[in-house]
Structure formats: structure tokens, C-alpha cells
């Protein structure tokens, strides 16, 4: 374990020394908060040590943040008065791990007050979550600002688990993301858990002809039906997104090819030749998946539209 911790911190040191010429910068905090990456990494590592679901939660938080108003930490803001914030929108009510960002922010404010945005902390935490789950490491461009607007009504813009390929493609392209970005970033579903509500439509009363989605592997569909019966009484019933749900690997793509993807929006990735070719490529080569995922994560996490550096990640200044 000591070796793993040392390796992780060496990885953080390696990346904190790089630089770029973009509007975001790899060495943005080099002079103003040089230990920011160590602080975030330690916070994520400590939380993960006691709860293996933390990495999936942090990665999902970052995705859901970036798809609404860019990566501006608007997903972290609390509802106030008559304004219902993003975190209370229907697709976001199951988000968790907000406390990890709070803990990192508190430690960073003690070291370098008023310097590091919550949006940057969340982007770094998502990277650390992937790395600590056995996935690739990458340098995160920094310099995002935090947004001042967060509306639950805008969460309707998030891709739905029932989307088809054309709906997914439209959603991603509106954010400057390509078809390869779509398939690579969908691989984030190698981590995590889904409640029955997100896939119930595939296993009960699918359409007028089929009770079960015919693209589902029959034995897998039976297993899902046993977990989520039509009159399910268990509040948090659901299943992991793949068998190695705490390990960042390419199992997700192999399951799609077997008809064992949980979400319809994952299974449809083999409905068109271009997306199916990418699914097959990533299922065959974990290295190819890692390289594509890193490239697409940097691209997605660079969408920004914030205005300030929040003192408290849950409220605007």
C-alpha cells in the first residue's frame, strides 16, 4: 500500500510540472498554490480508502457539471430560496461525494486562500478517481472559474440513459465533442452503480411487441428482472454497471458486445457502424481505450464558462 501511495504522489508530481499554451494551463497554480494537486489527491485517496464507490461518484459529478454550462462547478451549488439548483434536478438527485470536494476546498483555502476554483478541484478529483481505480493518469489543464448560476431545470440537457445514437451524438456535438469522444467518455460507465429506475423500461413493458428489450442478452435480462421486479419495494435496488465496477478497465465495451450493457444509451453504441467499430476497438485494446479516454476527458473538461473563485463550493460569493 505504501508503494501505491508513493507511486500515486510521484505521478501527481510528474504532471504538476508540465505546461501548455492553452487558455487553461497545466502550470496555472505553479506559483500561487504549488501543492494543490497533492492536496486534492490526498483527499480523494483518503476518501476512497474508506469507500470504494467514491471514484465513480466523483467522475459522475464532473461529467454532470461539464454538460451544463461547462465545467464551472455549478453542480456543487446548493438550492437557495426559490431557485432550485442543478444538484436537485431529477437526473442529479443520486449524485454524492460532494463532501470530498468540500474537504479538498477547505484544505486548499488554508494553504492558499482565494486562489483555486471549485471547478478545478472537481476536474482534478475526477482524474485522481480514475487513476486510483487502476485507470490512466493524465495532466489536467487548470484555470477554470466557478459559475454563479445553477438551475435544476437545465438538467434536462443531460444525456438520458434511454437516448439513441443520434440523440447522444447531438448532445455531445453541441458541446464540441466528437463521435469518438462520445464512445470513449461513455467508458466512464466502467465505474459505478445504477438504480432500477434508469433501466426498468428495458426489462418491463418495453414496447407493444416485446416485454424485454430484444437487444438485451436473455439470461442477463432475467437477472436484471430478479433484481428489479415490476413491483419493486426496495428503495435503492439496482446493480453495478459492470462486474469490475470499482476498477477502471475496458470490461464495459466487452459487455456491450455481449448484449449486457445496463443502459439503453450504452447498448445502442453498436447500432451504427462507426460507433460499433469504436466499441470493438476499445473492447479489444484497453490501451486504445485509455488513450482515447484521456484525450476526450481533457477536451470535455476544458469547456468552461465561470466567472469567479468561490470561497465555499456550495454558495456563490
mmCIF file of C-alpha atoms in Angstrom:
data_model
loop_
_atom_site.group_PDB
_atom_site.id
_atom_site.type_symbol
_atom_site.label_atom_id
_atom_site.label_comp_id
_atom_site.label_asym_id
_atom_site.label_seq_id
_atom_site.Cartn_x
_atom_site.Cartn_y
_atom_site.Cartn_z
ATOM 1 C CA UNK A 1 0.000 0.000 0.000
ATOM 2 C CA UNK A 2 2.867 2.382 0.852
ATOM 3 C CA UNK A 3 4.336 1.760 -2.606
ATOM 4 C CA UNK A 4 0.979 2.520 -4.245
ATOM 5 C CA UNK A 5 0.647 5.791 -2.295
ATOM 6 C CA UNK A 6 4.210 6.811 -3.191
ATOM 7 C CA UNK A 7 3.629 5.959 -6.854
ATOM 8 C CA UNK A 8 0.410 7.978 -6.852
ATOM 9 C CA UNK A 9 2.110 11.043 -5.362
ATOM 10 C CA UNK A 10 5.052 10.693 -7.792
ATOM 11 C CA UNK A 11 2.503 10.638 -10.623
ATOM 12 C CA UNK A 12 0.967 13.881 -9.288
ATOM 13 C CA UNK A 13 4.441 15.489 -9.068
ATOM 14 C CA UNK A 14 5.271 14.471 -12.640
ATOM 15 C CA UNK A 15 2.141 16.083 -14.031
ATOM 16 C CA UNK A 16 2.235 19.211 -11.882
ATOM 17 C CA UNK A 17 5.496 20.221 -13.626
ATOM 18 C CA UNK A 18 4.118 20.213 -17.210
ATOM 19 C CA UNK A 19 2.817 23.248 -19.106
ATOM 20 C CA UNK A 20 0.650 24.201 -22.087
ATOM 21 C CA UNK A 21 -0.166 27.230 -24.175
ATOM 22 C CA UNK A 22 -3.980 26.951 -23.995
ATOM 23 C CA UNK A 23 -6.237 29.444 -22.190
ATOM 24 C CA UNK A 24 -6.192 26.840 -19.438
ATOM 25 C CA UNK A 25 -2.693 25.999 -18.268
ATOM 26 C CA UNK A 26 -1.058 22.885 -16.873
ATOM 27 C CA UNK A 27 1.106 25.007 -14.540
ATOM 28 C CA UNK A 28 -1.603 27.550 -13.676
ATOM 29 C CA UNK A 29 -1.020 27.273 -9.902
ATOM 30 C CA UNK A 30 2.742 26.738 -10.022
ATOM 31 C CA UNK A 31 3.461 29.990 -8.177
ATOM 32 C CA UNK A 32 0.149 30.690 -6.409
ATOM 33 C CA UNK A 33 -0.718 27.228 -4.997
ATOM 34 C CA UNK A 34 2.007 24.703 -5.878
ATOM 35 C CA UNK A 35 0.620 21.913 -3.659
ATOM 36 C CA UNK A 36 -2.943 21.985 -4.972
ATOM 37 C CA UNK A 37 -2.683 18.644 -6.795
ATOM 38 C CA UNK A 38 -1.177 16.912 -3.760
ATOM 39 C CA UNK A 39 -3.965 18.243 -1.534
ATOM 40 C CA UNK A 40 -6.749 17.079 -3.875
ATOM 41 C CA UNK A 41 -5.038 13.713 -4.460
ATOM 42 C CA UNK A 42 -4.672 13.037 -0.723
ATOM 43 C CA UNK A 43 -8.307 13.978 -0.081
ATOM 44 C CA UNK A 44 -9.568 11.649 -2.829
ATOM 45 C CA UNK A 45 -7.220 8.852 -1.787
ATOM 46 C CA UNK A 46 -8.286 9.030 1.874
ATOM 47 C CA UNK A 47 -11.990 9.027 0.960
ATOM 48 C CA UNK A 48 -11.544 6.109 -1.466
ATOM 49 C CA UNK A 49 -9.739 4.068 1.188
ATOM 50 C CA UNK A 50 -12.918 4.018 3.275
ATOM 51 C CA UNK A 51 -15.496 3.932 0.447
ATOM 52 C CA UNK A 52 -14.811 2.244 -2.895
ATOM 53 C CA UNK A 53 -17.807 3.964 -4.529
ATOM 54 C CA UNK A 54 -16.123 7.382 -4.239
ATOM 55 C CA UNK A 55 -14.256 7.300 -7.607
ATOM 56 C CA UNK A 56 -17.427 6.559 -9.604
ATOM 57 C CA UNK A 57 -19.262 9.324 -7.742
ATOM 58 C CA UNK A 58 -16.536 11.909 -8.444
ATOM 59 C CA UNK A 59 -16.292 11.015 -12.130
ATOM 60 C CA UNK A 60 -20.079 11.293 -12.487
ATOM 61 C CA UNK A 61 -20.083 14.649 -10.661
ATOM 62 C CA UNK A 62 -17.536 16.015 -13.135
ATOM 63 C CA UNK A 63 -19.473 14.756 -16.189
ATOM 64 C CA UNK A 64 -22.733 16.209 -14.920
ATOM 65 C CA UNK A 65 -21.012 19.501 -14.162
ATOM 66 C CA UNK A 66 -19.394 19.873 -17.582
ATOM 67 C CA UNK A 67 -22.548 19.089 -19.565
ATOM 68 C CA UNK A 68 -24.462 22.016 -18.011
ATOM 69 C CA UNK A 69 -22.899 25.469 -18.574
ATOM 70 C CA UNK A 70 -19.438 23.911 -18.951
ATOM 71 C CA UNK A 71 -17.089 22.768 -16.173
ATOM 72 C CA UNK A 72 -17.900 25.631 -13.795
ATOM 73 C CA UNK A 73 -18.791 23.721 -10.588
ATOM 74 C CA UNK A 74 -22.448 24.801 -10.964
ATOM 75 C CA UNK A 75 -23.402 21.240 -9.951
ATOM 76 C CA UNK A 76 -21.942 21.902 -6.483
ATOM 77 C CA UNK A 77 -24.151 24.906 -5.667
ATOM 78 C CA UNK A 78 -26.969 24.482 -3.168
ATOM 79 C CA UNK A 79 -30.552 25.455 -3.923
ATOM 80 C CA UNK A 80 -31.447 28.806 -2.364
ATOM 81 C CA UNK A 81 -34.847 30.386 -1.855
ATOM 82 C CA UNK A 82 -36.988 29.917 -4.945
ATOM 83 C CA UNK A 83 -34.017 28.788 -7.056
ATOM 84 C CA UNK A 84 -33.728 25.016 -7.320
ATOM 85 C CA UNK A 85 -30.101 24.199 -8.194
ATOM 86 C CA UNK A 86 -28.718 21.562 -10.586
ATOM 87 C CA UNK A 87 -27.948 19.092 -7.813
ATOM 88 C CA UNK A 88 -31.696 18.891 -7.072
ATOM 89 C CA UNK A 89 -32.693 18.265 -10.710
ATOM 90 C CA UNK A 90 -34.143 14.768 -11.399
ATOM 91 C CA UNK A 91 -31.002 13.269 -13.051
ATOM 92 C CA UNK A 92 -28.799 14.557 -10.207
ATOM 93 C CA UNK A 93 -30.626 13.532 -7.041
ATOM 94 C CA UNK A 94 -28.438 10.400 -6.760
ATOM 95 C CA UNK A 95 -25.162 12.346 -7.067
ATOM 96 C CA UNK A 96 -22.979 12.099 -3.982
ATOM 97 C CA UNK A 97 -19.401 12.672 -2.719
ATOM 98 C CA UNK A 98 -19.904 16.445 -2.514
ATOM 99 C CA UNK A 99 -18.181 16.338 0.889
ATOM 100 C CA UNK A 100 -14.908 15.292 -0.753
ATOM 101 C CA UNK A 101 -14.813 18.486 -2.805
ATOM 102 C CA UNK A 102 -15.700 20.437 0.370
ATOM 103 C CA UNK A 103 -12.835 18.762 2.264
ATOM 104 C CA UNK A 104 -10.336 19.469 -0.520
ATOM 105 C CA UNK A 105 -11.503 23.086 -0.784
ATOM 106 C CA UNK A 106 -11.136 23.590 2.984
ATOM 107 C CA UNK A 107 -7.557 22.267 2.922
ATOM 108 C CA UNK A 108 -6.676 24.339 -0.169
ATOM 109 C CA UNK A 109 -8.162 27.525 1.318
ATOM 110 C CA UNK A 110 -5.976 27.013 4.402
ATOM 111 C CA UNK A 111 -2.883 26.732 2.183
ATOM 112 C CA UNK A 112 -3.674 29.352 -0.491
ATOM 113 C CA UNK A 113 -6.913 31.274 0.158
ATOM 114 C CA UNK A 114 -8.963 32.647 -2.714
ATOM 115 C CA UNK A 115 -6.810 31.136 -5.458
ATOM 116 C CA UNK A 116 -8.152 27.719 -6.591
ATOM 117 C CA UNK A 117 -11.596 27.311 -8.166
ATOM 118 C CA UNK A 118 -14.026 24.584 -7.161
ATOM 119 C CA UNK A 119 -14.267 23.697 -10.867
ATOM 120 C CA UNK A 120 -10.531 22.914 -10.950
ATOM 121 C CA UNK A 121 -10.783 20.888 -7.744
ATOM 122 C CA UNK A 122 -13.577 18.780 -9.281
ATOM 123 C CA UNK A 123 -11.623 18.249 -12.521
ATOM 124 C CA UNK A 124 -8.548 17.139 -10.555
ATOM 125 C CA UNK A 125 -10.618 14.882 -8.294
ATOM 126 C CA UNK A 126 -12.189 13.153 -11.324
ATOM 127 C CA UNK A 127 -8.721 12.453 -12.754
ATOM 128 C CA UNK A 128 -7.487 11.130 -9.397
ATOM 129 C CA UNK A 129 -10.600 8.943 -9.113
ATOM 130 C CA UNK A 130 -9.830 7.248 -12.442
ATOM 131 C CA UNK A 131 -6.147 6.780 -11.602
ATOM 132 C CA UNK A 132 -6.862 5.347 -8.138
ATOM 133 C CA UNK A 133 -9.261 2.854 -9.766
ATOM 134 C CA UNK A 134 -6.449 1.434 -11.899
ATOM 135 C CA UNK A 135 -7.126 3.639 -14.908
ATOM 136 C CA UNK A 136 -4.857 6.010 -16.811
ATOM 137 C CA UNK A 137 -3.322 9.196 -15.430
ATOM 138 C CA UNK A 138 -3.182 12.498 -17.265
ATOM 139 C CA UNK A 139 -2.359 16.115 -16.680
ATOM 140 C CA UNK A 140 -5.379 18.331 -16.065
ATOM 141 C CA UNK A 141 -5.322 21.830 -17.579
ATOM 142 C CA UNK A 142 -6.219 24.336 -14.849
ATOM 143 C CA UNK A 143 -7.527 27.878 -14.572
ATOM 144 C CA UNK A 144 -11.293 27.302 -14.688
ATOM 145 C CA UNK A 145 -13.589 29.769 -12.979
ATOM 146 C CA UNK A 146 -16.670 28.954 -10.922
ATOM 147 C CA UNK A 147 -20.132 29.781 -12.236
ATOM 148 C CA UNK A 148 -22.785 31.801 -10.425
ATOM 149 C CA UNK A 149 -25.886 30.212 -11.988
ATOM 150 C CA UNK A 150 -27.273 26.745 -11.237
ATOM 151 C CA UNK A 151 -30.773 25.718 -12.333
ATOM 152 C CA UNK A 152 -32.402 22.334 -11.838
ATOM 153 C CA UNK A 153 -34.489 22.952 -14.970
ATOM 154 C CA UNK A 154 -31.320 22.854 -17.110
ATOM 155 C CA UNK A 155 -30.512 19.263 -16.092
ATOM 156 C CA UNK A 156 -32.933 18.181 -18.828
ATOM 157 C CA UNK A 157 -29.936 18.846 -21.122
ATOM 158 C CA UNK A 158 -28.028 15.867 -19.664
ATOM 159 C CA UNK A 159 -27.875 12.773 -21.906
ATOM 160 C CA UNK A 160 -30.560 10.296 -20.837
ATOM 161 C CA UNK A 161 -29.893 6.561 -20.291
ATOM 162 C CA UNK A 162 -32.659 5.951 -22.836
ATOM 163 C CA UNK A 163 -31.087 8.060 -25.647
ATOM 164 C CA UNK A 164 -30.433 6.561 -29.085
ATOM 165 C CA UNK A 165 -27.196 7.186 -31.005
ATOM 166 C CA UNK A 166 -28.448 10.252 -32.888
ATOM 167 C CA UNK A 167 -29.679 11.867 -29.650
ATOM 168 C CA UNK A 168 -26.350 11.112 -27.963
ATOM 169 C CA UNK A 169 -24.405 12.444 -30.929
ATOM 170 C CA UNK A 170 -26.416 15.682 -30.926
ATOM 171 C CA UNK A 171 -25.892 16.169 -27.196
ATOM 172 C CA UNK A 172 -22.135 15.673 -27.464
ATOM 173 C CA UNK A 173 -21.695 17.719 -30.652
ATOM 174 C CA UNK A 174 -23.473 20.676 -29.022
ATOM 175 C CA UNK A 175 -20.560 20.674 -26.593
ATOM 176 C CA UNK A 176 -17.905 20.382 -29.286
ATOM 177 C CA UNK A 177 -17.402 16.681 -28.669
ATOM 178 C CA UNK A 178 -16.981 14.146 -31.490
ATOM 179 C CA UNK A 179 -18.325 10.632 -32.059
ATOM 180 C CA UNK A 180 -15.057 9.192 -30.711
ATOM 181 C CA UNK A 181 -15.376 11.414 -27.635
ATOM 182 C CA UNK A 182 -18.913 10.050 -27.157
ATOM 183 C CA UNK A 183 -17.836 6.405 -27.259
ATOM 184 C CA UNK A 184 -14.664 6.969 -25.211
ATOM 185 C CA UNK A 185 -16.351 9.039 -22.481
ATOM 186 C CA UNK A 186 -19.207 6.526 -22.258
ATOM 187 C CA UNK A 187 -16.497 4.156 -20.994
ATOM 188 C CA UNK A 188 -16.707 6.023 -17.687
ATOM 189 C CA UNK A 189 -19.604 3.644 -17.049
ATOM 190 C CA UNK A 190 -16.984 1.019 -16.227
ATOM 191 C CA UNK A 191 -17.267 2.507 -12.721
ATOM 192 C CA UNK A 192 -20.435 2.722 -10.699
ATOM 193 C CA UNK A 193 -23.943 1.586 -9.930
ATOM 194 C CA UNK A 194 -27.398 2.157 -11.400
ATOM 195 C CA UNK A 195 -30.760 2.210 -9.656
ATOM 196 C CA UNK A 196 -33.571 0.215 -11.259
ATOM 197 C CA UNK A 197 -35.319 3.399 -12.425
ATOM 198 C CA UNK A 198 -32.601 4.005 -15.044
ATOM 199 C CA UNK A 199 -33.148 0.695 -16.868
ATOM 200 C CA UNK A 200 -36.589 -0.532 -15.762
ATOM 201 C CA UNK A 201 -38.024 0.400 -19.171
ATOM 202 C CA UNK A 202 -35.739 -2.223 -20.795
ATOM 203 C CA UNK A 203 -36.950 -5.167 -18.704
ATOM 204 C CA UNK A 204 -40.679 -4.453 -18.190
ATOM 205 C CA UNK A 205 -43.245 -3.457 -20.863
ATOM 206 C CA UNK A 206 -40.529 -2.459 -23.329
ATOM 207 C CA UNK A 207 -42.938 -1.948 -26.230
ATOM 208 C CA UNK A 208 -46.137 -3.333 -27.766
ATOM 209 C CA UNK A 209 -44.266 -6.338 -29.194
ATOM 210 C CA UNK A 210 -41.658 -7.140 -26.535
ATOM 211 C CA UNK A 211 -41.813 -7.144 -22.752
ATOM 212 C CA UNK A 212 -37.986 -7.036 -22.672
ATOM 213 C CA UNK A 213 -35.635 -5.025 -24.896
ATOM 214 C CA UNK A 214 -34.608 -7.585 -27.583
ATOM 215 C CA UNK A 215 -31.069 -6.151 -27.628
ATOM 216 C CA UNK A 216 -30.576 -7.453 -24.069
ATOM 217 C CA UNK A 217 -28.926 -10.836 -23.572
ATOM 218 C CA UNK A 218 -31.876 -13.052 -22.390
ATOM 219 C CA UNK A 219 -30.140 -14.560 -19.335
ATOM 220 C CA UNK A 220 -28.839 -11.132 -18.362
ATOM 221 C CA UNK A 221 -32.350 -9.694 -18.728
ATOM 222 C CA UNK A 222 -33.661 -12.415 -16.383
ATOM 223 C CA UNK A 223 -31.019 -11.482 -13.821
ATOM 224 C CA UNK A 224 -31.993 -7.803 -14.034
ATOM 225 C CA UNK A 225 -35.675 -8.725 -13.649
ATOM 226 C CA UNK A 226 -34.877 -10.604 -10.439
ATOM 227 C CA UNK A 227 -33.052 -7.548 -9.076
ATOM 228 C CA UNK A 228 -35.768 -5.129 -10.222
ATOM 229 C CA UNK A 229 -39.171 -6.874 -10.202
ATOM 230 C CA UNK A 230 -42.100 -4.976 -11.689
ATOM 231 C CA UNK A 231 -43.410 -4.154 -8.195
ATOM 232 C CA UNK A 232 -40.063 -3.428 -6.641
ATOM 233 C CA UNK A 233 -40.303 -2.494 -2.948
ATOM 234 C CA UNK A 234 -36.603 -1.954 -2.269
ATOM 235 C CA UNK A 235 -35.837 1.772 -2.403
ATOM 236 C CA UNK A 236 -32.178 1.568 -3.507
ATOM 237 C CA UNK A 237 -32.379 -1.601 -5.602
ATOM 238 C CA UNK A 238 -30.083 -1.706 -8.611
ATOM 239 C CA UNK A 239 -26.903 -3.199 -9.979
ATOM 240 C CA UNK A 240 -23.291 -2.358 -10.731
ATOM 241 C CA UNK A 241 -22.612 -1.131 -14.266
ATOM 242 C CA UNK A 242 -20.113 -3.927 -14.860
ATOM 243 C CA UNK A 243 -18.681 -6.836 -12.872
ATOM 244 C CA UNK A 244 -15.492 -4.896 -12.064
ATOM 245 C CA UNK A 245 -17.360 -1.740 -11.036
ATOM 246 C CA UNK A 246 -14.547 -0.341 -8.851
ATOM 247 C CA UNK A 247 -11.837 -0.976 -11.470
ATOM 248 C CA UNK A 248 -11.361 1.347 -14.428
ATOM 249 C CA UNK A 249 -10.946 -1.066 -17.345
ATOM 250 C CA UNK A 250 -12.457 -1.912 -20.745
ATOM 251 C CA UNK A 251 -14.958 -4.525 -19.458
ATOM 252 C CA UNK A 252 -17.787 -2.101 -20.269
ATOM 253 C CA UNK A 253 -17.132 -2.405 -24.012
ATOM 254 C CA UNK A 254 -16.942 -6.207 -23.877
ATOM 255 C CA UNK A 255 -20.339 -6.279 -22.161
ATOM 256 C CA UNK A 256 -21.902 -4.098 -24.870
ATOM 257 C CA UNK A 257 -20.793 -6.621 -27.497
ATOM 258 C CA UNK A 258 -22.421 -9.398 -25.401
ATOM 259 C CA UNK A 259 -25.736 -7.529 -25.061
ATOM 260 C CA UNK A 260 -25.105 -6.962 -21.362
ATOM 261 C CA UNK A 261 -24.978 -3.166 -21.101
ATOM 262 C CA UNK A 262 -27.211 -1.783 -18.348
ATOM 263 C CA UNK A 263 -28.342 1.405 -20.089
ATOM 264 C CA UNK A 264 -30.045 1.557 -23.464
ATOM 265 C CA UNK A 265 -27.750 4.511 -24.265
ATOM 266 C CA UNK A 266 -24.773 2.172 -23.874
ATOM 267 C CA UNK A 267 -26.226 -0.762 -25.826
ATOM 268 C CA UNK A 268 -27.127 1.482 -28.808
ATOM 269 C CA UNK A 269 -23.421 2.204 -29.367
ATOM 270 C CA UNK A 270 -23.328 -0.890 -31.593
ATOM 271 C CA UNK A 271 -26.313 0.322 -33.661
ATOM 272 C CA UNK A 272 -24.203 2.290 -36.157
ATOM 273 C CA UNK A 273 -21.028 1.095 -37.955
ATOM 274 C CA UNK A 274 -18.858 3.986 -36.723
ATOM 275 C CA UNK A 275 -19.770 3.627 -33.061
ATOM 276 C CA UNK A 276 -19.665 -0.184 -33.228
ATOM 277 C CA UNK A 277 -16.141 -0.063 -34.684
ATOM 278 C CA UNK A 278 -15.012 2.088 -31.752
ATOM 279 C CA UNK A 279 -16.714 -0.204 -29.216
ATOM 280 C CA UNK A 280 -14.932 -3.198 -30.785
ATOM 281 C CA UNK A 281 -11.615 -1.337 -30.838
ATOM 282 C CA UNK A 282 -11.850 -0.425 -27.149
ATOM 283 C CA UNK A 283 -13.093 -3.908 -26.185
ATOM 284 C CA UNK A 284 -10.039 -5.412 -27.911
ATOM 285 C CA UNK A 285 -7.466 -2.922 -26.643
ATOM 286 C CA UNK A 286 -7.589 -1.399 -23.178
ATOM 287 C CA UNK A 287 -4.618 0.766 -24.154
ATOM 288 C CA UNK A 288 -6.554 2.228 -27.106
ATOM 289 C CA UNK A 289 -9.470 2.960 -24.750
ATOM 290 C CA UNK A 290 -7.213 4.647 -22.176
ATOM 291 C CA UNK A 291 -5.586 6.887 -24.785
ATOM 292 C CA UNK A 292 -8.940 7.909 -26.274
ATOM 293 C CA UNK A 293 -10.499 8.446 -22.835
ATOM 294 C CA UNK A 294 -7.676 10.741 -21.687
ATOM 295 C CA UNK A 295 -7.839 12.794 -24.880
ATOM 296 C CA UNK A 296 -11.614 13.152 -24.593
ATOM 297 C CA UNK A 297 -11.538 13.940 -20.856
ATOM 298 C CA UNK A 298 -9.080 16.797 -21.396
ATOM 299 C CA UNK A 299 -11.298 18.067 -24.208
ATOM 300 C CA UNK A 300 -14.515 17.841 -22.192
ATOM 301 C CA UNK A 301 -13.033 19.258 -19.000
ATOM 302 C CA UNK A 302 -11.783 22.316 -20.901
ATOM 303 C CA UNK A 303 -15.353 23.525 -21.596
ATOM 304 C CA UNK A 304 -15.664 26.427 -19.138
ATOM 305 C CA UNK A 305 -17.841 29.443 -18.558
ATOM 306 C CA UNK A 306 -17.375 30.524 -14.954
ATOM 307 C CA UNK A 307 -16.722 33.975 -13.512
ATOM 308 C CA UNK A 308 -15.262 33.730 -10.001
ATOM 309 C CA UNK A 309 -13.250 31.757 -7.446
ATOM 310 C CA UNK A 310 -15.778 30.627 -4.826
ATOM 311 C CA UNK A 311 -14.778 30.688 -1.168
ATOM 312 C CA UNK A 312 -17.300 27.930 -0.446
ATOM 313 C CA UNK A 313 -18.084 25.459 -3.234
ATOM 314 C CA UNK A 314 -21.759 25.278 -2.250
ATOM 315 C CA UNK A 315 -22.548 29.031 -2.450
ATOM 316 C CA UNK A 316 -21.656 31.901 -4.768
ATOM 317 C CA UNK A 317 -19.505 34.691 -3.339
#
